[in-house]
Coordinates of C-alpha atoms (C1' of nucleotides) in Angstrom, one line a residue:
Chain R
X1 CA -22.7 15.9 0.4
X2 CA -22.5 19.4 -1.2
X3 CA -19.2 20.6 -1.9
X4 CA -17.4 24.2 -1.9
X5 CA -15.8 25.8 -4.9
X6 CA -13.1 27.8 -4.8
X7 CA -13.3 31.5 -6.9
X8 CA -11.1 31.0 -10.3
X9 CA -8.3 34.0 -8.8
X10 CA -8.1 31.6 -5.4
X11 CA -7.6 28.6 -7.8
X12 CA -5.1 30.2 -9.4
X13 CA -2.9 31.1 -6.4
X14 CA -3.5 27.6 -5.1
X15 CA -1.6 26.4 -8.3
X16 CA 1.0 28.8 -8.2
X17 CA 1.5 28.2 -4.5
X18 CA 1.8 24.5 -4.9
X19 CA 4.0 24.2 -7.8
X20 CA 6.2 27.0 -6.7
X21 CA 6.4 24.7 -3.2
X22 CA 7.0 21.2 -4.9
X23 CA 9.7 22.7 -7.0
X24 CA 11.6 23.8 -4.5
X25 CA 10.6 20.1 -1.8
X26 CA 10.0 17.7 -4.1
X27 CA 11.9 14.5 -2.8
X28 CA 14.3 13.3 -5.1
X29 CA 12.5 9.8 -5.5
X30 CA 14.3 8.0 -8.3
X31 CA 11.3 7.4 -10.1
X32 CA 11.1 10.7 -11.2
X33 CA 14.7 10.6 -12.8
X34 CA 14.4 11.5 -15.8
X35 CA 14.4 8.8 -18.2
X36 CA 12.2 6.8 -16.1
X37 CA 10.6 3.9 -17.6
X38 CA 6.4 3.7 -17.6
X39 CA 6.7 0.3 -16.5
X40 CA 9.4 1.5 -13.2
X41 CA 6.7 4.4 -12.7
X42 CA 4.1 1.7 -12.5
X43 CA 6.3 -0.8 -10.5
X44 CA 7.2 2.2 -8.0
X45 CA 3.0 2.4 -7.5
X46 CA 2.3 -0.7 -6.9
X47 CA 5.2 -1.1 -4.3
X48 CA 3.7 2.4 -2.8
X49 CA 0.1 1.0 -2.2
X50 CA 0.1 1.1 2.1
X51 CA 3.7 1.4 2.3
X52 CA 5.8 4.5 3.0
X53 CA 8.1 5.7 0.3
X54 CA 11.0 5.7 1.9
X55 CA 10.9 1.8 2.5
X56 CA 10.3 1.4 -1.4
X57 CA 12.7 2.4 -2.8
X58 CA 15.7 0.3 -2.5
X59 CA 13.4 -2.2 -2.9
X60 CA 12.5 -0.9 -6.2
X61 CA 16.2 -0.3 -7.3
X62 CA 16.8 -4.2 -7.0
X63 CA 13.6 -4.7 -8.7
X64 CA 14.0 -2.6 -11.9
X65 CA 18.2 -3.9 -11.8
X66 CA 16.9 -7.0 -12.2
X67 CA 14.0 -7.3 -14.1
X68 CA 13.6 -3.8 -16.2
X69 CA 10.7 -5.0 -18.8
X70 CA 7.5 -6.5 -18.2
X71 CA 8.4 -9.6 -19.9
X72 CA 11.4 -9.7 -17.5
X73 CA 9.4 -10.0 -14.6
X74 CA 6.7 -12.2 -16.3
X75 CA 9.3 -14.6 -16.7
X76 CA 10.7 -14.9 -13.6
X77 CA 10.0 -17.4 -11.4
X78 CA 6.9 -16.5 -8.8
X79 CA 9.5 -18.0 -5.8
X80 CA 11.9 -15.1 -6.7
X81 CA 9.3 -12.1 -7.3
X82 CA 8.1 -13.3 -3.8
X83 CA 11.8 -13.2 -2.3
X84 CA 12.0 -10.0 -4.1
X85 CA 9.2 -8.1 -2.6
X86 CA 11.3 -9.2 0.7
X87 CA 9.2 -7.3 3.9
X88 CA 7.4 -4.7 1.3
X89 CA 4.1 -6.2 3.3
X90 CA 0.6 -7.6 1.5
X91 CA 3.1 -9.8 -0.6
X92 CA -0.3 -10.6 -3.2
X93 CA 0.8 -7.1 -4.9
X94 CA 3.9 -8.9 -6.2
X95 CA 1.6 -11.9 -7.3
X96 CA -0.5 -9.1 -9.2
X97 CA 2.1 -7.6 -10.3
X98 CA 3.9 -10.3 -11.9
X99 CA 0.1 -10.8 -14.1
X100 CA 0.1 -7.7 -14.8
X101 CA 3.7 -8.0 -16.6
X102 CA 2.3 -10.8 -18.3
X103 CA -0.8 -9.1 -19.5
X104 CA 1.2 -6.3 -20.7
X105 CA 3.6 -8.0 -22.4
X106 CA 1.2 -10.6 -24.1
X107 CA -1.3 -7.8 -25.3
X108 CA 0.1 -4.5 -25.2
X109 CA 3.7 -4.7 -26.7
X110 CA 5.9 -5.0 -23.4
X111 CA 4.7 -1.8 -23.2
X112 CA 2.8 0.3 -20.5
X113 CA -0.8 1.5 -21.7
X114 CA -1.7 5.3 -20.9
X115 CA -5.5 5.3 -21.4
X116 CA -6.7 4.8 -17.9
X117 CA -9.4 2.6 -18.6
X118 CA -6.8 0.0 -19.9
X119 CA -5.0 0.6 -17.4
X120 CA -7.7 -0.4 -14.8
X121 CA -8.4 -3.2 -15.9
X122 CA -5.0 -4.5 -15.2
X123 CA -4.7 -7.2 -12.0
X124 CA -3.7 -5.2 -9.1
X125 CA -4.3 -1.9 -10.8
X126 CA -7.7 0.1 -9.5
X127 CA -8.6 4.1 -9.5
X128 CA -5.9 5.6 -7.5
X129 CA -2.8 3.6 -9.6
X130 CA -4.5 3.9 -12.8
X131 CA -4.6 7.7 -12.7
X132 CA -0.7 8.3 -11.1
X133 CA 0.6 6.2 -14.2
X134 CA -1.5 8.0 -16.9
X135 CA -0.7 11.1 -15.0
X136 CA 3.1 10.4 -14.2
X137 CA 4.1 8.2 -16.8
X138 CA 2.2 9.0 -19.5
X139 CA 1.7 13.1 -18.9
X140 CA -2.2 13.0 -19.6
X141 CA -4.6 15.1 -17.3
X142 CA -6.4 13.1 -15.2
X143 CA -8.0 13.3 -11.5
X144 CA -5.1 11.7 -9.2
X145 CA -6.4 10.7 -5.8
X146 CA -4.8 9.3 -3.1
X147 CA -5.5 9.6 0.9
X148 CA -3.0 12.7 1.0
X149 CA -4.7 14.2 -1.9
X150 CA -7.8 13.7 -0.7
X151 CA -6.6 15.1 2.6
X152 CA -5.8 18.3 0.9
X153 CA -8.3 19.0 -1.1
X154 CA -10.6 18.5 1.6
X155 CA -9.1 20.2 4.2
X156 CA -7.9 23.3 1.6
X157 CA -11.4 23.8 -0.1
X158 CA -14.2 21.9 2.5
X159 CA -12.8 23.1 5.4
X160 CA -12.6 19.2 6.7
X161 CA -10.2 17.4 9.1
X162 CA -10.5 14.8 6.9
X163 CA -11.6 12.9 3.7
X164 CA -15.2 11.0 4.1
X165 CA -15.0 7.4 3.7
X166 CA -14.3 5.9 0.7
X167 CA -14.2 7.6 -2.5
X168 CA -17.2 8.2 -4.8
X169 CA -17.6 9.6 -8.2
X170 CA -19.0 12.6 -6.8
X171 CA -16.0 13.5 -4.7
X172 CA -13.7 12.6 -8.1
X173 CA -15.7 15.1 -10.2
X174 CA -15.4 17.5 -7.3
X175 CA -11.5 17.1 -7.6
X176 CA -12.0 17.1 -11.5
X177 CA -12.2 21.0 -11.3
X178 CA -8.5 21.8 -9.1
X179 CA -6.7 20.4 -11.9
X180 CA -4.8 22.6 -13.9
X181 CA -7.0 23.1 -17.1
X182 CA -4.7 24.8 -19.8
X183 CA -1.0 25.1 -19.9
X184 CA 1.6 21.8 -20.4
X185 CA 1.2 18.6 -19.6
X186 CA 4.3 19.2 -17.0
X187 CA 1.7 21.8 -15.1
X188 CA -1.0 19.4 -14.1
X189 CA 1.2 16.4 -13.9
X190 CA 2.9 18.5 -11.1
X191 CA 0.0 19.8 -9.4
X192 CA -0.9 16.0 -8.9
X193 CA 2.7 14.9 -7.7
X194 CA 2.9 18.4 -5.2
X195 CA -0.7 17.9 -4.1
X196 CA 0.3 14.0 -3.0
X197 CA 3.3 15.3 -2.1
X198 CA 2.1 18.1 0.5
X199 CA 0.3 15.8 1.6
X200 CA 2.8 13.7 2.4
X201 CA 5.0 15.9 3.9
X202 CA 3.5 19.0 5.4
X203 CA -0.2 18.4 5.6
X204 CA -0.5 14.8 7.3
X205 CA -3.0 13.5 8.9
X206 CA -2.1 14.0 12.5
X207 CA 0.7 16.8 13.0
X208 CA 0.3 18.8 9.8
X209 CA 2.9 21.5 9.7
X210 CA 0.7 24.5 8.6
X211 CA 2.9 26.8 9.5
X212 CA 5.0 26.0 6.6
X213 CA 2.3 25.2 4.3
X214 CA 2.4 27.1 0.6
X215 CA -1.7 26.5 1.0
X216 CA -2.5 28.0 4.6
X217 CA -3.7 31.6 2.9
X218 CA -7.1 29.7 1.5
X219 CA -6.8 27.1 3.7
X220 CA -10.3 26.7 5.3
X221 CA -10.1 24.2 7.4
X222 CA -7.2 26.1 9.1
X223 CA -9.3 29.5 8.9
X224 CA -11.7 27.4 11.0
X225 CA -9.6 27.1 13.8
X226 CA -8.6 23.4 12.9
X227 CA -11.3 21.4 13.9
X228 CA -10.9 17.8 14.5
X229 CA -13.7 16.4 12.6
X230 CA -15.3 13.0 12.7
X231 CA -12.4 10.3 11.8
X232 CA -11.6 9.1 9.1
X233 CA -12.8 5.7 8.5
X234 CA -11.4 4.6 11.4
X235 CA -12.0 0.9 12.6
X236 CA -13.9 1.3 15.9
X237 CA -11.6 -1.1 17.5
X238 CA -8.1 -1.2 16.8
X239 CA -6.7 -4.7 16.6
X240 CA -3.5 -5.6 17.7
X241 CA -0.9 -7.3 16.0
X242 CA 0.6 -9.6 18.1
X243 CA -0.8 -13.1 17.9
X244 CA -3.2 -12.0 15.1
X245 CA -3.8 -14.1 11.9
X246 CA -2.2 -11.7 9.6
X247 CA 1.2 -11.7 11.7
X248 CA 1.1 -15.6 11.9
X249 CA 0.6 -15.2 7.8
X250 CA 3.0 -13.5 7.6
X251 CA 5.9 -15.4 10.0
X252 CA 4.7 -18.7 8.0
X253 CA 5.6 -16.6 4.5
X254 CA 9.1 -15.7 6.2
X255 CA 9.8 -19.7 6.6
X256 CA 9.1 -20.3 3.5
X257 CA 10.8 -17.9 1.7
X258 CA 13.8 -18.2 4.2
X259 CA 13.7 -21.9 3.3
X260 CA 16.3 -23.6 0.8
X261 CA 14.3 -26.9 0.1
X262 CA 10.3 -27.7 0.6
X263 CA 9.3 -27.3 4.1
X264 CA 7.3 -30.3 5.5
X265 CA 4.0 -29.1 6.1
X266 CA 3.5 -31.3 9.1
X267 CA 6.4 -29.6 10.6
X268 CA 4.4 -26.4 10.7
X269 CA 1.8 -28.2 12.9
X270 CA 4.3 -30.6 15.2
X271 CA 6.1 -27.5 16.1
X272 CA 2.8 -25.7 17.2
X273 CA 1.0 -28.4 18.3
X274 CA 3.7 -29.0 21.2
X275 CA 4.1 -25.7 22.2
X276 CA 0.1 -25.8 22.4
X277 CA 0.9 -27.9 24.9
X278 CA 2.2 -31.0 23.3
X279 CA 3.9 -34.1 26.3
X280 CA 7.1 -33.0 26.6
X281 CA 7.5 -29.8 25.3
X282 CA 9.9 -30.4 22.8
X283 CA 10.0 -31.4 19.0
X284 CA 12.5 -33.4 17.3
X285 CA 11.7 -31.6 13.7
X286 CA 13.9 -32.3 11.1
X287 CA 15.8 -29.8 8.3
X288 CA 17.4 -26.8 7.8
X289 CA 14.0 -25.4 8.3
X290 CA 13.5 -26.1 12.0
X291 CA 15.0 -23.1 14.0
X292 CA 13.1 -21.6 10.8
X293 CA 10.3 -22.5 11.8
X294 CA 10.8 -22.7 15.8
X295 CA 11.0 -19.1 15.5
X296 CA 8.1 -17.9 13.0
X297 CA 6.2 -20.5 16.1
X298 CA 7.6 -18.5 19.2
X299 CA 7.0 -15.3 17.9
X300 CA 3.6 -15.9 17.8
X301 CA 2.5 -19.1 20.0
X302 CA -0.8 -18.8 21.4
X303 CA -3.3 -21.4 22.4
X304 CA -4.5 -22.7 18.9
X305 CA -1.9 -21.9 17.0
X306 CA -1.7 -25.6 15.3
X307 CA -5.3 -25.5 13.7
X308 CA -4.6 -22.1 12.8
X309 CA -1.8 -23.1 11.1
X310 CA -2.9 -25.6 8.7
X311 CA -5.7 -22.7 8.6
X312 CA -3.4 -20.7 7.3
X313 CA -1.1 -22.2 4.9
X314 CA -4.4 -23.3 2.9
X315 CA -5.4 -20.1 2.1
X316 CA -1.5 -18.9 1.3
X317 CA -2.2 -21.9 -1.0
X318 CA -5.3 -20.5 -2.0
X319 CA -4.3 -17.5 -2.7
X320 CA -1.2 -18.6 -4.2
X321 CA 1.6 -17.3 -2.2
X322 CA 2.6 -20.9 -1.2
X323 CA 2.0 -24.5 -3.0
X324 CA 2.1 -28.0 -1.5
X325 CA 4.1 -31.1 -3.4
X326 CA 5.0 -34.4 -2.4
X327 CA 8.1 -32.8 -1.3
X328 CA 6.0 -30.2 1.2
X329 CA 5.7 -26.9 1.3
X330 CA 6.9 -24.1 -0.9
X331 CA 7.0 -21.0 -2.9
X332 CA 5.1 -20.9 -6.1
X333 CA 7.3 -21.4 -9.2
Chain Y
dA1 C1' -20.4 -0.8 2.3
dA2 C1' -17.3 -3.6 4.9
dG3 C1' -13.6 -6.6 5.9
dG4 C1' -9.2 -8.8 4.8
dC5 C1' -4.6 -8.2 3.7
dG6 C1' 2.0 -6.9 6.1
dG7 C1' 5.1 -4.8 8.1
dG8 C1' 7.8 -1.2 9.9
dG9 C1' 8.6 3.3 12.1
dG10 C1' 7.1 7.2 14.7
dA11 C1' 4.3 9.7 18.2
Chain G
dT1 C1' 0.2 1.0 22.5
dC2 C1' -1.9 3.2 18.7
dC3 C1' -1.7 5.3 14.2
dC4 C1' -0.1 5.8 9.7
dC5 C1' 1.3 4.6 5.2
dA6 C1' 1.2 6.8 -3.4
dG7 C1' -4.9 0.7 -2.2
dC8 C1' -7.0 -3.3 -4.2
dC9 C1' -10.2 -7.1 -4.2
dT10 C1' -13.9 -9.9 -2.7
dT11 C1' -18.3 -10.5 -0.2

DNA sequence: AAGGCGGGGGA
DNA sequence: TCCCCAGCCTT
């Protein structure tokens, strides 16, 4: 699709107007304490993928108390990273994350790369990540773009609701050119962070508060009277939570990490196996991990539950959030 | 290009 | 209830 371009004098006052607004809004995330670590900037991403800020970071305080270095964290054991992450949600970022520690300090010193292509190739790491740490951990000028960014920009200089679909190289090259060109690396590593952050605090996606918006002078989309737009990328039908896979995932990955010893695996199925509609009704599991486990299997009981169950726990085993001994079930090590 | 993957808080 | 959130990885 063919894009707009701004005139050079509007550019200008977008930057002004932007910077001039994050220096005076900015949240005071820790991460951007001074003195900030690459590896904590790069930790603080990960954690940030699909999950609000404000739940990540005392999260993240624990996480760089205890394990400050990528060899830290490399050497911990995958049980505690996963105990760690505690309800951070899609706990196979911690498992990535704990590779890329490894990667990093096996072949690049313990320390974080800045050249973005490195940095992409690490496990867990794709476009969006790999620009905010070469941008905000390493100061180089790069293309930042995240779904508030992209929000912006479109809405600012294409006049749209909302960003189309997924990203494309065209759309990054289009966002190339809003970049600060000249000045100090502080200037376009703040135009990224105010850009993400406008977007994250006065332009959202539903309400956005453009009354108080240091962009609603060139604004086009708000010029044009606000118009919705087609959505964006939105799943035709929304599914619900309750009694879906992913929630039984995730009450199974609460046992176990709740657990103090291996939890029988049969246990898993017993328990849901009665309440599919077993003789009696009742179980006589064993262990400190039945009410454990009683629980995570009332939440979500539904007709089927057993087989998808043992459904389940393979592919945790498959994708390595859980492993299986003689002893049962567990966390990695 | 599409689908899977967590979980919590707000509208 | 539905939507949203500093995305990534695999078909």
């Amino acid at each position: 699709m063919t894009h707009r371009t701004p005139a050079e004098t509007d550019l200008a006052a977008a930057h002004e107007a932007v910077l001039t607004w994050f220096d005076a809004h900015a949240r005071g995330l820790p991460w951007r304490a001074q003195g900030t670590s690459a590896w904590a900037v790069l930790v603080s991403e990960i954690m940030s993928q699909q999950t609000p800020v404000a739940r990540v970071v005392p999260r993240w305080r624990d996480w760089m108390a205890r394990w400050p270095a990528p060899s830290d964290l490399a050497a911990a054991p995958t049980a505690e990273v996963l105990r760690a992450w505690d309800s951070l949600g899609y706990p196979r970022r911690a498992l990535r994350l704990k590779e890329c520690a490894a990667v990093i300090a096996a072949e690049h010193g313990d320390r974080v790369p800045c050249d973005e292509e490195t940095l992409r190739a690490l496990p867990g790491i794709g476009a969006y990540t790999a620009a905010a740490v070469a941008s905000f951990a390493c100061g180089r000028r790069t293309t930042v773009l995240d779904v508030n960014i992209r929000r912006v920009l479109a809405r600012v200089f294409d006049g749209h609701a909302h960003p189309k679909g997924a990203l494309t190289k065209s759309e990054t090259a289009w966002a190339a050119q809003f970049v600060p060109a000249d000045g100090p690396d502080a200037r376009h590593v703040a135009w990224n962070a105010g850009v993400m952050e406008l977007g994250a605090l006065v332009c959202t996606s539903r309400n956005p508060a453009c009354e108080v918006c240091p962009l609603a002078e060139q604004c086009r989309w708000l010029a044009a009277g606000r118009p919705a737009g087609d959505d964006p990328a939105r799943k035709p039908k929304t599914q619900a939570w309750h009694g879906t896979d992913r929630q039984l995932r995730g009450a199974i990955m609460a046992v176990l990490k709740a657990a103090e010893a291996p939890v029988a695996r049969d246990l898993f199925t017993a328990s849901a196996t009665e309440f599919d509609g077993g003789p009696d009704g009742t179980f006589d599991a064993q262990g400190a991990a039945h009410e454990a486990v009683e629980t995570a299997i009332l939440r979500v009981r539904e007709p089927g539950d057993g087989q998808r169950i043992g459904r389940l726990i393979d592919a945790l085993i498959a994708d390595g959030l859980a492993a299986e001994s003689r002893a049962g079930l567990h966390l990695p090590h």
